[in-house]
Every structure is written in C-alpha cells, then in structure tokens.
PDB file of C-alpha atoms and ligand atoms in Angstrom:
ATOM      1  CA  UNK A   1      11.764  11.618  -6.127  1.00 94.00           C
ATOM      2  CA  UNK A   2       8.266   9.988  -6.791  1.00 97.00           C
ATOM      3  CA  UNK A   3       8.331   6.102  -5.994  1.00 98.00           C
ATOM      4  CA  UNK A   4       5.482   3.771  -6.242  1.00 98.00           C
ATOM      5  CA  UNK A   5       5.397   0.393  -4.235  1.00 98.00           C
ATOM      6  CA  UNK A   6       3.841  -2.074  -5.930  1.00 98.00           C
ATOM      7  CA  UNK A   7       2.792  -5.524  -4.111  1.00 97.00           C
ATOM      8  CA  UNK A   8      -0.184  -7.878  -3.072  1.00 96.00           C
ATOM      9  CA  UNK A   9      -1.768  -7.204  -0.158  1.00 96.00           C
ATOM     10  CA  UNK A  10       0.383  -7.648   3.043  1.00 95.00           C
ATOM     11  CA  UNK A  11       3.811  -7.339   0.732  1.00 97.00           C
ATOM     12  CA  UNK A  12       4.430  -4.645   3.480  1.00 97.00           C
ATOM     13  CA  UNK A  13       3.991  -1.564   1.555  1.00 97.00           C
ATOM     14  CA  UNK A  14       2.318   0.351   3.753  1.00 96.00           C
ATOM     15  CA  UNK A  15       4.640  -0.967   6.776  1.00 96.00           C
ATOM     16  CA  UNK A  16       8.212  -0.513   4.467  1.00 97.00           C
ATOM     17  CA  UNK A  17       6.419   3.542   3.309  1.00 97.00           C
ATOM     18  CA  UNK A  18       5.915   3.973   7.285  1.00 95.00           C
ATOM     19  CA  UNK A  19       9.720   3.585   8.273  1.00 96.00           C
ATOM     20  CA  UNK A  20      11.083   5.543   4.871  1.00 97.00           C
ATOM     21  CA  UNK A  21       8.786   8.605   5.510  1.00 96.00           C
ATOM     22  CA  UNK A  22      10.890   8.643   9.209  1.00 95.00           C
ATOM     23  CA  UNK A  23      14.355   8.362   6.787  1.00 96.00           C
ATOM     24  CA  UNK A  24      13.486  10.378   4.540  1.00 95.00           C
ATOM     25  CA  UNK A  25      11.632  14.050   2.953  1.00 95.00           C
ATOM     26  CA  UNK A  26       9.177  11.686   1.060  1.00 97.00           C
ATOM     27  CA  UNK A  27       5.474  11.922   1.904  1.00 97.00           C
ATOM     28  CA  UNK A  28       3.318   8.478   1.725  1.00 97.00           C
ATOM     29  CA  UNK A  29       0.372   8.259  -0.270  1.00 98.00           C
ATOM     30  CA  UNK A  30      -1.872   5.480   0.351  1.00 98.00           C
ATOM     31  CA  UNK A  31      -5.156   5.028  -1.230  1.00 98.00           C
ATOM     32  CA  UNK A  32      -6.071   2.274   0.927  1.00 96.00           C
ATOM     33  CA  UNK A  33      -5.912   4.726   3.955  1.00 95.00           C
ATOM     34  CA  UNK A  34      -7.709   7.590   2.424  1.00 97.00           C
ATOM     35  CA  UNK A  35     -10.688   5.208   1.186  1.00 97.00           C
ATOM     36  CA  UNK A  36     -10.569   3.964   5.021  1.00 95.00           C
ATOM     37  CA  UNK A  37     -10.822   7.996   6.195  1.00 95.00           C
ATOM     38  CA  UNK A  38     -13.272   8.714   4.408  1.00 96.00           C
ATOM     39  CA  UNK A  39     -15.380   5.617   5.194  1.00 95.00           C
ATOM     40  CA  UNK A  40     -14.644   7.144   8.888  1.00 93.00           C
ATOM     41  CA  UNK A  41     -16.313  10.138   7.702  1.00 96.00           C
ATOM     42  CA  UNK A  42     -19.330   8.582   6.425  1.00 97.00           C
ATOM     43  CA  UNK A  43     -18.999  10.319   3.243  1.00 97.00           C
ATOM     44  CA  UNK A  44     -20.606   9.713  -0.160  1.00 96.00           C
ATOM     45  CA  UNK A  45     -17.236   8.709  -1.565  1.00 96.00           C
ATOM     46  CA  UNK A  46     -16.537   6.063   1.567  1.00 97.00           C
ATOM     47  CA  UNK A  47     -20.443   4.781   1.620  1.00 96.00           C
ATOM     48  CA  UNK A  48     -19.677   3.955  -2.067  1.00 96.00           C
ATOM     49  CA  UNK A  49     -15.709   2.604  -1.697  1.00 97.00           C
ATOM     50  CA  UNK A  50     -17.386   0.560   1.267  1.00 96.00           C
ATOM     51  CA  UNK A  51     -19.041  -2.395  -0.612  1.00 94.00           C
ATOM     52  CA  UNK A  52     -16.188  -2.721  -2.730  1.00 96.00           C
ATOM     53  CA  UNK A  53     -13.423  -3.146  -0.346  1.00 96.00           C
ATOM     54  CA  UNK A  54     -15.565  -5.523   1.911  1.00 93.00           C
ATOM     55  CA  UNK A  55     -15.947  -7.757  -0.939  1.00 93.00           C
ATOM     56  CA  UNK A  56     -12.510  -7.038  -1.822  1.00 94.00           C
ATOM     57  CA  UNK A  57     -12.657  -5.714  -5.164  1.00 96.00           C
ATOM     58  CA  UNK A  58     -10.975  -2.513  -7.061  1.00 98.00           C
ATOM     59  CA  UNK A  59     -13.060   0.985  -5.943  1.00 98.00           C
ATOM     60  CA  UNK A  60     -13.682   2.073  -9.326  1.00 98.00           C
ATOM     61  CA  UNK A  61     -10.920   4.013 -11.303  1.00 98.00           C
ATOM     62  CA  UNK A  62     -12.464   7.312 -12.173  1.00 97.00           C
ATOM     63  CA  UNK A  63     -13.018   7.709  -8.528  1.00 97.00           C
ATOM     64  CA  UNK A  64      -9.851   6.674  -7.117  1.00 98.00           C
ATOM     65  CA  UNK A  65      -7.822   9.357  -9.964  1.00 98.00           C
ATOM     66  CA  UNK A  66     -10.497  12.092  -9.016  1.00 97.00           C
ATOM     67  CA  UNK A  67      -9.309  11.706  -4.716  1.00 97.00           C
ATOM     68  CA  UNK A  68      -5.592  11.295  -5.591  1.00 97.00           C
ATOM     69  CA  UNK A  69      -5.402  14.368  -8.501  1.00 96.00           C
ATOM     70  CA  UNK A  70      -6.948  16.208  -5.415  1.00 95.00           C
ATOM     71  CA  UNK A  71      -4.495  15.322  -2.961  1.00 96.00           C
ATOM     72  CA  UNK A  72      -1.791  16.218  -4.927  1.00 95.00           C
ATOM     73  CA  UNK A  73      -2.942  19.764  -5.633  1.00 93.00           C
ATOM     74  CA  UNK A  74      -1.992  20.361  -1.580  1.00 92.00           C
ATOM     75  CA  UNK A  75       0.831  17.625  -1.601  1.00 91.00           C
ATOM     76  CA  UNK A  76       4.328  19.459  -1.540  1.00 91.00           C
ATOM     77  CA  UNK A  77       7.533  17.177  -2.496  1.00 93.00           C
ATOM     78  CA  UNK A  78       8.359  13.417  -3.314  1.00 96.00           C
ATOM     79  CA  UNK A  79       5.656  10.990  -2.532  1.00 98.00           C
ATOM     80  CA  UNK A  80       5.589   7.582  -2.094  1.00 98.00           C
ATOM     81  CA  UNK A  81       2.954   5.463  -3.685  1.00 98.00           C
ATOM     82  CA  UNK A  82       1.256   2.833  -1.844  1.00 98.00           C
ATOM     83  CA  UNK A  83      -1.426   0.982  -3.124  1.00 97.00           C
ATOM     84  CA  UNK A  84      -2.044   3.411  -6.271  1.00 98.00           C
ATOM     85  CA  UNK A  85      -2.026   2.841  -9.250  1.00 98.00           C
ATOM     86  CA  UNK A  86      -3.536  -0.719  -9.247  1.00 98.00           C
ATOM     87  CA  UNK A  87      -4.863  -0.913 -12.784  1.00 98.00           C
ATOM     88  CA  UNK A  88      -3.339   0.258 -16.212  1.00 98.00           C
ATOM     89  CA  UNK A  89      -5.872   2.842 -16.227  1.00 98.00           C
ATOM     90  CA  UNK A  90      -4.919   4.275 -13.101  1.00 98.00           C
ATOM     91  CA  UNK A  91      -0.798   4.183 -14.273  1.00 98.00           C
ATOM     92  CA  UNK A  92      -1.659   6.306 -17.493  1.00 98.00           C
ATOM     93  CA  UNK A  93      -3.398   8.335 -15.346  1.00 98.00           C
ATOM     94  CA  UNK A  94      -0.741   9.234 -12.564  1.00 98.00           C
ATOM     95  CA  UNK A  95       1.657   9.808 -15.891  1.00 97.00           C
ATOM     96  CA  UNK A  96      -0.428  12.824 -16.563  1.00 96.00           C
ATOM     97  CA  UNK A  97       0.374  14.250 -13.178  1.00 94.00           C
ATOM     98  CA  UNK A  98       3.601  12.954 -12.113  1.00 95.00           C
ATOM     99  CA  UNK A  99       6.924  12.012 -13.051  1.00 96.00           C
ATOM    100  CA  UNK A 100       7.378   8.257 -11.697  1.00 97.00           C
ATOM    101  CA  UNK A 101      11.369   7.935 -10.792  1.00 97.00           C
ATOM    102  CA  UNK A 102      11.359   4.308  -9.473  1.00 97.00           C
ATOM    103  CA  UNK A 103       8.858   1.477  -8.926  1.00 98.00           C
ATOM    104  CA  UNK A 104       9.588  -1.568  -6.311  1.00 98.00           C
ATOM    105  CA  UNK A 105       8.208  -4.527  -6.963  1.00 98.00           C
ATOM    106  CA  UNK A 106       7.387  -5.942  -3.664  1.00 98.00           C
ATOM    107  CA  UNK A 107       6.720  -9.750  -4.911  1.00 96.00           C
ATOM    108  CA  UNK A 108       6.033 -12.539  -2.237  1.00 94.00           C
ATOM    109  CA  UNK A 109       3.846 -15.744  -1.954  1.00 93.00           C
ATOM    110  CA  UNK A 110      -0.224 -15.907  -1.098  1.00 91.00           C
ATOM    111  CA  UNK A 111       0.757 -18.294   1.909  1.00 91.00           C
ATOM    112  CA  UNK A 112       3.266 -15.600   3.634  1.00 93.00           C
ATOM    113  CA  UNK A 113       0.130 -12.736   2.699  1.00 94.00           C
ATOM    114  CA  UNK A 114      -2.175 -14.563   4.212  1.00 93.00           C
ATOM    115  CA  UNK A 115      -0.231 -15.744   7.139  1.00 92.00           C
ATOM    116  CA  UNK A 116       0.804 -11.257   7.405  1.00 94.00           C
ATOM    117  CA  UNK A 117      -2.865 -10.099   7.216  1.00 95.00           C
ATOM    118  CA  UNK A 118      -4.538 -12.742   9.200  1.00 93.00           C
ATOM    119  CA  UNK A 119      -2.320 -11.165  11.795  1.00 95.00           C
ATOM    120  CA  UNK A 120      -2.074  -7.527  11.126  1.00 96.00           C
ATOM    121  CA  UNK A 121      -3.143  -5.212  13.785  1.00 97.00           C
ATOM    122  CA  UNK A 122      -3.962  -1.021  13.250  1.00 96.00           C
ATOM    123  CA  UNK A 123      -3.604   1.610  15.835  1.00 96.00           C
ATOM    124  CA  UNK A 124      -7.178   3.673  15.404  1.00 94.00           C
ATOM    125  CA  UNK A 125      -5.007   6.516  16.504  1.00 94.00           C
ATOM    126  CA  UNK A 126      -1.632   7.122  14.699  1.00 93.00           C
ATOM    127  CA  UNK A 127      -1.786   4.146  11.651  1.00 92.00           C
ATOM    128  CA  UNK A 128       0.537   2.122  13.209  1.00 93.00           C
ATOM    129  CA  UNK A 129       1.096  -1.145  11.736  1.00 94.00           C
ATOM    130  CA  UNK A 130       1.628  -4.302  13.941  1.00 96.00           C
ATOM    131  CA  UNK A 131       1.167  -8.080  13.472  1.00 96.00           C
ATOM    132  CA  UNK A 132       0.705 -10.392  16.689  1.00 96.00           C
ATOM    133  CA  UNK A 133       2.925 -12.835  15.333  1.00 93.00           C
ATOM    134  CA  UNK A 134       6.204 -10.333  16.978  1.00 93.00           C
ATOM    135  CA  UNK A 135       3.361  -7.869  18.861  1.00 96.00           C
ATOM    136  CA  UNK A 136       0.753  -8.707  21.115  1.00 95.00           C
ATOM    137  CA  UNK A 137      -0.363  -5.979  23.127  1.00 97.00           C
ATOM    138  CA  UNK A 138      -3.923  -4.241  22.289  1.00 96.00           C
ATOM    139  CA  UNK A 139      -2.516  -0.854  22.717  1.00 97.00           C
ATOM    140  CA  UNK A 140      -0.029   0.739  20.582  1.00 97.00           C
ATOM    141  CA  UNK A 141       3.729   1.415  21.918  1.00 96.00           C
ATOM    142  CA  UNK A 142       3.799   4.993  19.871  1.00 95.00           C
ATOM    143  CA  UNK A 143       1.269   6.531  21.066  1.00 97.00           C
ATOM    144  CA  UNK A 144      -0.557   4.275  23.408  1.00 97.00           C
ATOM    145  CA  UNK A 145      -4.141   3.806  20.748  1.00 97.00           C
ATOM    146  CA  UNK A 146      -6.367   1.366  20.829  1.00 98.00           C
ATOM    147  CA  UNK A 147      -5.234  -1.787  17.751  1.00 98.00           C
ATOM    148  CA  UNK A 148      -8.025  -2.475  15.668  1.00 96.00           C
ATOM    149  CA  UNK A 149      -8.049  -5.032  12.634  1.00 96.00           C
ATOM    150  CA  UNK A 150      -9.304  -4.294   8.943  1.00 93.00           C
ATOM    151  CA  UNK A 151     -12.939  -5.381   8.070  1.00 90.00           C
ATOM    152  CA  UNK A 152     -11.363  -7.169   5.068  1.00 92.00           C
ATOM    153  CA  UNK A 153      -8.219  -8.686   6.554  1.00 93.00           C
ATOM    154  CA  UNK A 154      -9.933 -12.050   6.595  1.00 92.00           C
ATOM    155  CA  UNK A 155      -8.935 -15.341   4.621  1.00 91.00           C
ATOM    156  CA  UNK A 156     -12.111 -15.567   2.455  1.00 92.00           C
ATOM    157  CA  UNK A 157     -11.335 -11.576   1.521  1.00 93.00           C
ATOM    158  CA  UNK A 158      -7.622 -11.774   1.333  1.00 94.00           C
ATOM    159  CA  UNK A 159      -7.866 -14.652  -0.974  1.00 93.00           C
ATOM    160  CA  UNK A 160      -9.618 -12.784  -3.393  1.00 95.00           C
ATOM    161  CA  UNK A 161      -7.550  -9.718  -3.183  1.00 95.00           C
ATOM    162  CA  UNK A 162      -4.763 -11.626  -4.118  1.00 95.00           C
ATOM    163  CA  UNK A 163      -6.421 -12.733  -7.077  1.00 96.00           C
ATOM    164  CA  UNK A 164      -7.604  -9.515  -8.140  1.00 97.00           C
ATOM    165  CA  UNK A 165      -4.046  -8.472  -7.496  1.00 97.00           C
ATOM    166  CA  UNK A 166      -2.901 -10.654  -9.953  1.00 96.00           C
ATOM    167  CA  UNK A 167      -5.528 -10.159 -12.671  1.00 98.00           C
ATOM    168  CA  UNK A 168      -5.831  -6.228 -12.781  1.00 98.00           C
ATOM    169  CA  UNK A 169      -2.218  -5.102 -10.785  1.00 98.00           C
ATOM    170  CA  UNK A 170      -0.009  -7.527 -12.055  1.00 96.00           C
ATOM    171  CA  UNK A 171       0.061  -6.127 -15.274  1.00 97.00           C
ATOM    172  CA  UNK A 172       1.807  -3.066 -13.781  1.00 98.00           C
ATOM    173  CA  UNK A 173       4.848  -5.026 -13.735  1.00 98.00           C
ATOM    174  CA  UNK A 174       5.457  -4.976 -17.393  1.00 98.00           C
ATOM    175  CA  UNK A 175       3.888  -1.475 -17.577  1.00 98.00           C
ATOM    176  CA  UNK A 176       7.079  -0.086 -15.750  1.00 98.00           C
ATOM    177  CA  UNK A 177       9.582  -2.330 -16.664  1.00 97.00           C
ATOM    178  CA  UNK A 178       8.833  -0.970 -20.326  1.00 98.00           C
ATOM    179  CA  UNK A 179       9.590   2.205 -18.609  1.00 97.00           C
ATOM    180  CA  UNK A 180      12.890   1.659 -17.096  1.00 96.00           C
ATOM    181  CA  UNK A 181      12.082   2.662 -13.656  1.00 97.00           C
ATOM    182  CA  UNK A 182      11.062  -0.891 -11.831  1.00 97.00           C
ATOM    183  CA  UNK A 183      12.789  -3.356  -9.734  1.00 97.00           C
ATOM    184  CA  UNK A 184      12.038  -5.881  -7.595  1.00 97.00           C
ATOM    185  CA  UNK A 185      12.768  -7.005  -4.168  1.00 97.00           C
ATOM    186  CA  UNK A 186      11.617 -10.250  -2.354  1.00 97.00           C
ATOM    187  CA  UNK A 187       8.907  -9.340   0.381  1.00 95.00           C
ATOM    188  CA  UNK A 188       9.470 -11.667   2.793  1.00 92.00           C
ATOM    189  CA  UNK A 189      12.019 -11.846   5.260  1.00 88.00           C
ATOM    190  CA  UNK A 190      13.285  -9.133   7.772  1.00 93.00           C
ATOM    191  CA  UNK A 191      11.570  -5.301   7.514  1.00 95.00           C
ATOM    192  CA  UNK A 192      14.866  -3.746   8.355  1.00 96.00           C
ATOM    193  CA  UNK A 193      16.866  -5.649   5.074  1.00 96.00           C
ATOM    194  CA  UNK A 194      14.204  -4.165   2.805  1.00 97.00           C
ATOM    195  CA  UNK A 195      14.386  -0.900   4.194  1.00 97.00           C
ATOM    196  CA  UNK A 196      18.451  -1.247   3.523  1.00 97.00           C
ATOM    197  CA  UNK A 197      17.557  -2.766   0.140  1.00 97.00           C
ATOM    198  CA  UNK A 198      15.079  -0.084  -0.556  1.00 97.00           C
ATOM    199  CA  UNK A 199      17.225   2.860   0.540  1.00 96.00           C
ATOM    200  CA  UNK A 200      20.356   1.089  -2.023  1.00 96.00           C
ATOM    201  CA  UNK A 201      18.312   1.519  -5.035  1.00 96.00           C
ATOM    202  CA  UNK A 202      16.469   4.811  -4.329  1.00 95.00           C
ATOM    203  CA  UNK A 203      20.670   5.864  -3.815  1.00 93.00           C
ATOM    204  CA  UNK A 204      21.715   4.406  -6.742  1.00 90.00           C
ATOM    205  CA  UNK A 205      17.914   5.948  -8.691  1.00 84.00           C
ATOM    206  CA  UNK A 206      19.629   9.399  -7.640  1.00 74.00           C
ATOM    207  CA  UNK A 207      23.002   9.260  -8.267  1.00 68.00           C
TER     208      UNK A 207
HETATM  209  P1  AP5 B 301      -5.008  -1.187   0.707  1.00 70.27           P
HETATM  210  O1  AP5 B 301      -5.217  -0.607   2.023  1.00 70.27           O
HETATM  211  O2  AP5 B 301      -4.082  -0.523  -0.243  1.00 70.27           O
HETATM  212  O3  AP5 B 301      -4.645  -2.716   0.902  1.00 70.27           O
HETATM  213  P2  AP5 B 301      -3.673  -3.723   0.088  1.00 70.27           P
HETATM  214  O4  AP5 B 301      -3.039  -3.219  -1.136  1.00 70.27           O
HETATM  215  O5  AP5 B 301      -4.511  -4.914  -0.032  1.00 70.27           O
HETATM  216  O6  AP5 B 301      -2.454  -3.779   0.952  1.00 70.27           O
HETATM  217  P3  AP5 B 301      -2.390  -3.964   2.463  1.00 70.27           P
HETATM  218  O7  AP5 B 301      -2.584  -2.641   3.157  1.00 70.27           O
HETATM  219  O8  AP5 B 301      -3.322  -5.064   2.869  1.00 70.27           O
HETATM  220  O9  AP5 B 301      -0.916  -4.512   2.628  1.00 70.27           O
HETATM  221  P4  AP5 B 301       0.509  -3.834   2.735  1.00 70.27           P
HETATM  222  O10 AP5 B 301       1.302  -4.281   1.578  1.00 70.27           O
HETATM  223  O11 AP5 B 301       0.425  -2.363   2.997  1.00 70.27           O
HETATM  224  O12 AP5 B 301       1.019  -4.592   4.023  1.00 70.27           O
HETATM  225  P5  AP5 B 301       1.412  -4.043   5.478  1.00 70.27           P
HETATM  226  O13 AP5 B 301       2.636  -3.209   5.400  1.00 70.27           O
HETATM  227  O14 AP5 B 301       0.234  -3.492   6.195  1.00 70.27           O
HETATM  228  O15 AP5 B 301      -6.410  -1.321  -0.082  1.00 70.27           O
HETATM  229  C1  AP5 B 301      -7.559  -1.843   0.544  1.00 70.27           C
HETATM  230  C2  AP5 B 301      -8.713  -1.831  -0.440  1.00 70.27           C
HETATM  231  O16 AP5 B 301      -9.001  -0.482  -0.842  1.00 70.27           O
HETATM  232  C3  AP5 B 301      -8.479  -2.596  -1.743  1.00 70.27           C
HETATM  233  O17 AP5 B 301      -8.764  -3.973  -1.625  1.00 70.27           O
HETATM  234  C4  AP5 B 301      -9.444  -1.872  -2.708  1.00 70.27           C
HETATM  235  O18 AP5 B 301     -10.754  -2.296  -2.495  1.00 70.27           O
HETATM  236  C5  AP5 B 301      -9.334  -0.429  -2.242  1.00 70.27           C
HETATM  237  N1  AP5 B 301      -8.289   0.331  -2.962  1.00 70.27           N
HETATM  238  C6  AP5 B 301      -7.158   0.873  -2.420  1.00 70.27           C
HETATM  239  N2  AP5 B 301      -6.421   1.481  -3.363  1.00 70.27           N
HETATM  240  C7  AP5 B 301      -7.094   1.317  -4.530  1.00 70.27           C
HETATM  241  C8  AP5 B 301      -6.822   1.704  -5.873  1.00 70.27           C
HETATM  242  N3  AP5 B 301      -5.696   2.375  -6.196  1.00 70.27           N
HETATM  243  N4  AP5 B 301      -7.716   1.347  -6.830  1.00 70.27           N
HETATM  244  C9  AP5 B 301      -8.853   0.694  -6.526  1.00 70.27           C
HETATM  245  N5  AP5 B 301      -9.161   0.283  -5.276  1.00 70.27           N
HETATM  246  C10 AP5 B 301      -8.292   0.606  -4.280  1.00 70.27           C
HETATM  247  O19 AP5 B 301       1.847  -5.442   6.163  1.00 70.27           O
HETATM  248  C11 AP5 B 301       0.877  -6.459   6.421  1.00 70.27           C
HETATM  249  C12 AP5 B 301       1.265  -7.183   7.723  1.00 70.27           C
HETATM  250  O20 AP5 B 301       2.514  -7.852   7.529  1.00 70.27           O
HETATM  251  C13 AP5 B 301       1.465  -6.244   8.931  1.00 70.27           C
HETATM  252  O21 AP5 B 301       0.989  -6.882  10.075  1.00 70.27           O
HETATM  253  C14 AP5 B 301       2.989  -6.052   9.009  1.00 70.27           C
HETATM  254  O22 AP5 B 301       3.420  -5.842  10.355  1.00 70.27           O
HETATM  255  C15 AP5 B 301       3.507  -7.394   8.465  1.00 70.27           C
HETATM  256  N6  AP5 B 301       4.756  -7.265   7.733  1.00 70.27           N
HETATM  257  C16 AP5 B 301       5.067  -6.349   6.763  1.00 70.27           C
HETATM  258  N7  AP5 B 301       6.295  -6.566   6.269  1.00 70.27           N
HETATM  259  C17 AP5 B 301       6.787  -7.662   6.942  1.00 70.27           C
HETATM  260  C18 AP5 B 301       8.008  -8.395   6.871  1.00 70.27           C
HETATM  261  N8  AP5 B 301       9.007  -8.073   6.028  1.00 70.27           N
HETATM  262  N9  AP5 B 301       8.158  -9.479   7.696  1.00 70.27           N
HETATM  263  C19 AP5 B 301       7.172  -9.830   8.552  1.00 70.27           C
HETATM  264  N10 AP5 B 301       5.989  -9.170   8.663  1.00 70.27           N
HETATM  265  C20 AP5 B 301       5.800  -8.110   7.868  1.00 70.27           C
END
C-alpha cells in the first residue's frame, strides 16, 4: 500500500509515519528529511533547498520530483508519504510513478501548529521526534543523541508555512477526494488515537 499524509506543518506527520513504520512493512518517505540530509552534506541540491526552507517557502518542484523519482528507483515496498506532494504539480507527478491507495488528511488549527513546532525537539542521531511540552531532556531516550531544533521551527517561519500550506497544499485536498482515496482525521489530540484511527482505515483501505 502507498499512503500519503497530508497536513500543515506540525499536524504530526512525520511523528504519526515514525510509529507506523515500527507497525508496519511500510517505508517513510519524507522530503523534508532528505532536503535536511542533503543540506548536511553541503551539496548543490541542499545549498540551493537552503534559502528556501529558511524563508519557509516550497523548494522548487522540478527539483523535489527529480530526488524523490530517484529514491524510488532503490525503494522496495509500500511507502508512506510525508511531506510530498505539496503542490498539484508534484501530485500529477507522483501519479506517473505510483499508485496512491489512501491519503489522510491530517487537518488541525495554526494555534495548536504553532504551539507543536515552537516546541519540537530532533535527535541529530536517529530522527527522533520530541516536543518539551511531555519531554525535556537534551538527549534522546532511543539512542541517547544529542536534540537539536529546526532552523525554521520559529513563529515568524511557521507562520508563513502555514500560509503557504494553505495556498499551494491545500488544494491537494480536493485533488484526492476527486480520486476516492482521501480521508481525514483531526490532528490534535492523543498520538496513540491517531495511530488506532490511522491503522482502522488503512484496514478497512485493504480489505
Ligand atoms: P517538512 O520537514 O516536510 O516540514 P513540514 O511539512 O512543515 O512538517 P513538519 O515536519 O514541520 O511537521 P510534521 O507534520 O511532520 O510534525 P511532527 O510529527 O514533527 O518540510 C520542511 C521544508 O522543506 C518546507 O517548508 C519546504 O521548504 C521544504 N519541502 C519539504 N518537502 C517539500 C516538497 N514536497 N515540496 C517543496 N518543498 C518541500 O510534529 C511536530 C511536533 O508536534 C513534534 O514535537 C511532535 O512531538 C508533536 N506532536 C505530533 N503529533 C502530536 C499530537 N497528536 N499531540 C501532541 N503533540 C504532537
């Protein structure tokens, strides 16, 4: 099964892809995290991906298709979607390549997003994800790494994420619901009730 999670930033997509990748055979695909590894690299592509996720804008769409058509060449199995596609563009793109089964539309408010990412912390080591409003150690409890937090999980940067979330992502909504494959589930509230939530439909997606 290939699943996308769709969401504004700090929906919990990457947190909710974390725990089902532990559940389940799928693999997690986030675009977010490969921009940020290969900004660790110091290559071309991350100098370039840089500028536009500190000002938090989209990384342009011919290069975000071109890094995830070549992950998928060495990418056995399900996958789940995190963070890509974000524009139409990107959607007709991934239809090319890949059979979308279901889409989860992770919808929440800006005040609980900003409230999330103001507090998310990172292990540098392993990806964990934390937040110090249940976690506030500086080391993580997996595999002991040092927690680090996002150059653009500020207010100012989150703010306009948010807004281009709603202006170029948004539209993805309809995009799938024309499809047949989306549905939605409330972001907020307790990780373990989405995961339940989550785990219902991708059941009732197979059966
Ligand atoms: P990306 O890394 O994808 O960021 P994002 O979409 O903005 O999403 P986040 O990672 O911020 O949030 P999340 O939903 O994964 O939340 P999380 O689970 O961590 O992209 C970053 C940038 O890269 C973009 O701005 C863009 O520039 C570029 N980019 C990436 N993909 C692109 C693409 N396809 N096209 C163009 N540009 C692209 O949770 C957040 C916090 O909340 C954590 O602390 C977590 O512990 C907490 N939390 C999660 N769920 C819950 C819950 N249910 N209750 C309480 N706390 C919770």
């Amino acid at each position: 099964m290939n699943m996308i999670f769709l969401g504004p930033p700090g929906a919990g997509k990457g947190t909710l892809a974390q725990i089902l990748v532990e559940k389940t055979d799928l693999t997690h695909l986030s675009t977010g995290d490969m921009l940020r590894e290969e900004i660790k690299k110091g290559s071309d592509l991350g100098k370039m991906a840089k500028s536009f996720i500190d000002e938090g804008k989209l990384v342009p769409d011919n290069v975000i298709i071109g890094m995830v058509e070549a992950r998928l060449k060495s990418t056995k199995g399900g996958i789940i979607f995190d963070g890509f596609p974000r524009t139409v563009e990107q959607a007709e793109a991934l239809d090319t390549i890949a059979k979308i089964d279901l889409v989860i539309d992770l919808y929440t408010t800006v005040d609980v997003i900003i409230s999330r990412i103001c507090g998310r912390r990172i292990c540098k080591k392993c990806g964990a994800v934390y937040n110090t409003s249940w976690y506030k150690k500086d080391t993580c409890q997996k595999c002991q790494g040092e927690l680090y937090t996002r150059a653009d999980d500020n207010e100012e940067t989150v703010k306009k994420r948010f807004d281009v979330y709603t202006k170029q992502t948004a539209p993805l909504v309809a995009y799938y619901e024309k499809k047949g494959v989306l549905r939605h589930i409330d972001a907020s509230g307790d990780i373990d009730e989405k995961i339940a939530a989550i785990m219902e439909i991708m059941e009732s997606a197979h059966a």
